[in-house]
mmCIF file of C-alpha atoms in Angstrom:
data_model
loop_
_atom_site.group_PDB
_atom_site.id
_atom_site.type_symbol
_atom_site.label_atom_id
_atom_site.label_comp_id
_atom_site.label_asym_id
_atom_site.label_seq_id
_atom_site.Cartn_x
_atom_site.Cartn_y
_atom_site.Cartn_z
ATOM 1 C CA UNK A 24 -16.547 21.898 -5.808
ATOM 2 C CA UNK A 25 -12.920 21.905 -3.891
ATOM 3 C CA UNK A 26 -14.470 25.103 -1.735
ATOM 4 C CA UNK A 27 -17.433 22.953 -0.798
ATOM 5 C CA UNK A 28 -15.217 19.933 0.015
ATOM 6 C CA UNK A 29 -12.749 22.185 1.976
ATOM 7 C CA UNK A 30 -15.553 23.855 3.883
ATOM 8 C CA UNK A 31 -17.047 20.500 4.835
ATOM 9 C CA UNK A 32 -13.728 19.132 6.158
ATOM 10 C CA UNK A 33 -12.984 22.385 8.177
ATOM 11 C CA UNK A 34 -16.172 21.917 9.834
ATOM 12 C CA UNK A 35 -14.847 18.894 11.546
ATOM 13 C CA UNK A 36 -18.438 17.153 11.555
ATOM 14 C CA UNK A 37 -17.962 13.428 10.843
ATOM 15 C CA UNK A 38 -20.765 13.485 8.576
ATOM 16 C CA UNK A 39 -18.908 16.306 6.678
ATOM 17 C CA UNK A 40 -16.071 14.711 6.379
ATOM 18 C CA UNK A 41 -17.773 11.177 5.165
ATOM 19 C CA UNK A 42 -19.804 13.410 2.700
ATOM 20 C CA UNK A 43 -16.289 15.020 1.468
ATOM 21 C CA UNK A 44 -14.612 11.726 1.140
ATOM 22 C CA UNK A 45 -17.644 10.165 -0.851
ATOM 23 C CA UNK A 46 -18.227 13.301 -3.046
ATOM 24 C CA UNK A 47 -14.440 13.351 -4.158
ATOM 25 C CA UNK A 48 -14.882 9.684 -5.277
ATOM 26 C CA UNK A 49 -18.143 10.219 -7.098
ATOM 27 C CA UNK A 50 -17.319 13.169 -9.022
ATOM 28 C CA UNK A 51 -13.903 11.599 -10.332
ATOM 29 C CA UNK A 52 -15.598 10.339 -13.750
ATOM 30 C CA UNK A 53 -16.363 13.545 -15.495
ATOM 31 C CA UNK A 54 -19.794 13.718 -17.519
ATOM 32 C CA UNK A 55 -18.093 13.719 -20.932
ATOM 33 C CA UNK A 56 -16.124 10.354 -20.163
ATOM 34 C CA UNK A 57 -19.372 8.581 -19.443
ATOM 35 C CA UNK A 58 -20.442 5.962 -22.414
ATOM 36 C CA UNK A 59 -23.710 5.869 -23.952
ATOM 37 C CA UNK A 60 -24.155 2.231 -23.375
ATOM 38 C CA UNK A 61 -24.843 1.319 -19.684
ATOM 39 C CA UNK A 62 -23.093 -2.043 -20.098
ATOM 40 C CA UNK A 63 -19.915 -0.683 -21.490
ATOM 41 C CA UNK A 64 -19.770 2.095 -19.100
ATOM 42 C CA UNK A 65 -20.339 -0.648 -16.127
ATOM 43 C CA UNK A 66 -17.611 -2.568 -17.619
ATOM 44 C CA UNK A 67 -15.152 0.481 -17.816
ATOM 45 C CA UNK A 68 -16.057 1.436 -14.124
ATOM 46 C CA UNK A 69 -15.224 -2.112 -12.929
ATOM 47 C CA UNK A 70 -12.067 -1.886 -14.905
ATOM 48 C CA UNK A 71 -11.051 1.521 -13.731
ATOM 49 C CA UNK A 72 -11.494 0.218 -9.913
ATOM 50 C CA UNK A 73 -8.871 -2.176 -10.492
ATOM 51 C CA UNK A 74 -6.330 0.270 -12.199
ATOM 52 C CA UNK A 75 -3.786 2.523 -9.987
ATOM 53 C CA UNK A 76 -3.494 6.177 -10.848
ATOM 54 C CA UNK A 77 0.221 6.575 -11.464
ATOM 55 C CA UNK A 78 -0.005 9.950 -9.996
ATOM 56 C CA UNK A 79 -1.867 9.342 -6.708
ATOM 57 C CA UNK A 80 -0.483 5.849 -6.429
ATOM 58 C CA UNK A 81 -2.985 4.648 -3.636
ATOM 59 C CA UNK A 82 -6.028 5.565 -5.337
ATOM 60 C CA UNK A 83 -7.765 3.729 -8.647
ATOM 61 C CA UNK A 84 -8.270 5.691 -11.855
ATOM 62 C CA UNK A 85 -12.014 5.487 -11.044
ATOM 63 C CA UNK A 86 -11.383 7.554 -7.719
ATOM 64 C CA UNK A 87 -8.691 9.814 -8.824
ATOM 65 C CA UNK A 88 -9.163 13.498 -10.286
ATOM 66 C CA UNK A 89 -5.795 13.509 -11.842
ATOM 67 C CA UNK A 90 -5.437 14.396 -15.483
ATOM 68 C CA UNK A 91 -3.419 11.213 -16.157
ATOM 69 C CA UNK A 92 -6.232 9.074 -14.146
ATOM 70 C CA UNK A 93 -8.560 10.792 -16.478
ATOM 71 C CA UNK A 94 -6.614 9.843 -19.648
ATOM 72 C CA UNK A 95 -6.347 6.061 -18.476
ATOM 73 C CA UNK A 96 -10.187 6.238 -17.928
ATOM 74 C CA UNK A 97 -10.511 7.459 -21.594
ATOM 75 C CA UNK A 98 -8.154 5.049 -22.686
ATOM 76 C CA UNK A 99 -10.009 2.161 -21.118
ATOM 77 C CA UNK A 100 -13.306 3.242 -22.631
ATOM 78 C CA UNK A 101 -11.595 3.725 -26.278
ATOM 79 C CA UNK A 102 -10.403 0.097 -25.803
ATOM 80 C CA UNK A 103 -13.869 -1.331 -25.032
ATOM 81 C CA UNK A 104 -15.746 0.759 -27.631
ATOM 82 C CA UNK A 105 -13.113 -0.656 -30.033
ATOM 83 C CA UNK A 106 -14.165 -4.251 -28.991
ATOM 84 C CA UNK A 107 -11.759 -5.421 -26.717
ATOM 85 C CA UNK A 108 -12.794 -7.669 -23.803
ATOM 86 C CA UNK A 109 -11.809 -6.963 -20.280
ATOM 87 C CA UNK A 110 -8.546 -8.610 -20.404
ATOM 88 C CA UNK A 111 -7.379 -7.270 -23.557
ATOM 89 C CA UNK A 112 -8.153 -3.774 -22.317
ATOM 90 C CA UNK A 113 -5.920 -4.300 -19.130
ATOM 91 C CA UNK A 114 -3.403 -6.040 -21.002
ATOM 92 C CA UNK A 115 -2.972 -2.909 -23.048
ATOM 93 C CA UNK A 116 -2.857 -0.756 -20.313
ATOM 94 C CA UNK A 117 -0.192 -2.850 -18.554
ATOM 95 C CA UNK A 118 1.925 -3.202 -21.583
ATOM 96 C CA UNK A 119 2.026 0.483 -22.178
ATOM 97 C CA UNK A 120 2.448 1.438 -18.476
ATOM 98 C CA UNK A 121 3.800 -1.755 -16.685
ATOM 99 C CA UNK A 122 2.543 -3.936 -13.968
ATOM 100 C CA UNK A 123 2.566 -1.060 -11.481
ATOM 101 C CA UNK A 124 -0.581 0.317 -12.903
ATOM 102 C CA UNK A 125 -2.524 -2.817 -11.561
ATOM 103 C CA UNK A 126 -3.794 -2.216 -7.723
ATOM 104 C CA UNK A 127 -3.536 -5.954 -7.331
ATOM 105 C CA UNK A 128 -0.370 -7.246 -9.465
ATOM 106 C CA UNK A 129 -0.133 -10.766 -10.498
ATOM 107 C CA UNK A 130 1.185 -13.465 -8.296
ATOM 108 C CA UNK A 131 3.461 -15.000 -11.051
ATOM 109 C CA UNK A 132 7.038 -14.383 -11.917
ATOM 110 C CA UNK A 133 9.056 -11.784 -9.774
ATOM 111 C CA UNK A 134 6.107 -10.636 -7.976
ATOM 112 C CA UNK A 135 5.893 -13.878 -6.031
ATOM 113 C CA UNK A 136 9.002 -12.531 -4.094
ATOM 114 C CA UNK A 137 6.761 -9.313 -3.158
ATOM 115 C CA UNK A 138 3.899 -11.397 -2.156
ATOM 116 C CA UNK A 139 5.835 -13.911 -0.202
ATOM 117 C CA UNK A 140 8.178 -11.101 1.496
ATOM 118 C CA UNK A 141 5.569 -10.348 4.023
ATOM 119 C CA UNK A 142 4.888 -13.800 5.439
ATOM 120 C CA UNK A 143 8.481 -14.717 5.318
ATOM 121 C CA UNK A 144 9.500 -12.033 7.464
ATOM 122 C CA UNK A 145 6.891 -12.728 9.959
ATOM 123 C CA UNK A 146 7.904 -16.240 10.270
ATOM 124 C CA UNK A 147 11.559 -14.777 10.528
ATOM 125 C CA UNK A 148 10.614 -12.484 13.271
ATOM 126 C CA UNK A 149 8.712 -15.000 15.372
ATOM 127 C CA UNK A 150 11.667 -17.740 14.875
ATOM 128 C CA UNK A 151 13.990 -15.025 16.299
ATOM 129 C CA UNK A 152 11.747 -14.158 19.204
ATOM 130 C CA UNK A 153 11.422 -17.902 20.165
ATOM 131 C CA UNK A 154 15.284 -18.292 19.859
ATOM 132 C CA UNK A 155 15.846 -15.219 21.904
ATOM 133 C CA UNK A 156 13.340 -16.330 24.808
ATOM 134 C CA UNK A 157 14.789 -19.886 24.967
ATOM 135 C CA UNK A 158 18.409 -18.216 24.849
ATOM 136 C CA UNK A 159 17.386 -16.285 28.108
ATOM 137 C CA UNK A 160 15.624 -18.943 30.045
ATOM 138 C CA UNK A 161 18.649 -21.198 29.438
ATOM 139 C CA UNK A 162 21.181 -18.489 30.449
ATOM 140 C CA UNK A 163 22.821 -19.397 33.649
ATOM 141 C CA UNK A 164 21.320 -16.912 36.475
ATOM 142 C CA UNK A 165 23.448 -13.909 37.297
ATOM 143 C CA UNK A 166 25.529 -14.134 40.231
ATOM 144 C CA UNK A 167 23.742 -12.056 42.894
ATOM 145 C CA UNK A 168 26.695 -12.358 45.540
ATOM 146 C CA UNK A 169 28.164 -9.277 43.832
ATOM 147 C CA UNK A 170 31.894 -9.076 43.737
ATOM 148 C CA UNK A 171 34.396 -11.925 44.611
ATOM 149 C CA UNK A 172 36.862 -11.544 47.308
ATOM 150 C CA UNK A 173 39.757 -10.998 44.511
ATOM 151 C CA UNK A 174 37.532 -8.196 42.966
ATOM 152 C CA UNK A 175 36.698 -6.612 46.134
ATOM 153 C CA UNK A 176 40.672 -6.624 47.024
ATOM 154 C CA UNK A 177 41.350 -4.915 43.580
ATOM 155 C CA UNK A 178 38.614 -2.310 44.144
ATOM 156 C CA UNK A 179 39.857 -1.388 47.668
ATOM 157 C CA UNK A 180 43.511 -1.190 46.196
ATOM 158 C CA UNK A 181 42.234 1.135 43.542
ATOM 159 C CA UNK A 182 40.118 3.548 45.871
ATOM 160 C CA UNK A 183 42.924 3.715 48.293
ATOM 161 C CA UNK A 184 45.657 5.208 45.584
#
């Protein structure tokens, strides 16, 4: 499988790259992980798309081929088979691995600072830009006359020494 993906990527064709990207995501869930109940499997896949792979960090566990992602997918399925609803299964994973495991963390608690930091920094940068432009506009124009008579005399004295 890896050799096929590598050869498709090396070909350089756009269709090969797209096929390689989608093939990797499609084969992340192994056949032995799939639940017999299609409704439970659909719930498990939906939950897996919202959980971060702790190895890859920018992929969901549904897309990742890492062994830890596989373990998390199996754990989600075990919780669903045990009778947990979606929120209970997510809460179990978060309690065990921390809120970092969520691809979209909650907006409450300490995370509010992280959510607000981007817009606040943008506003701060815009305010600094406005103050800079206004300060430049209000600055007196540079004297284009050059050196004053006193400065020219001092310069001549230095050059004559």
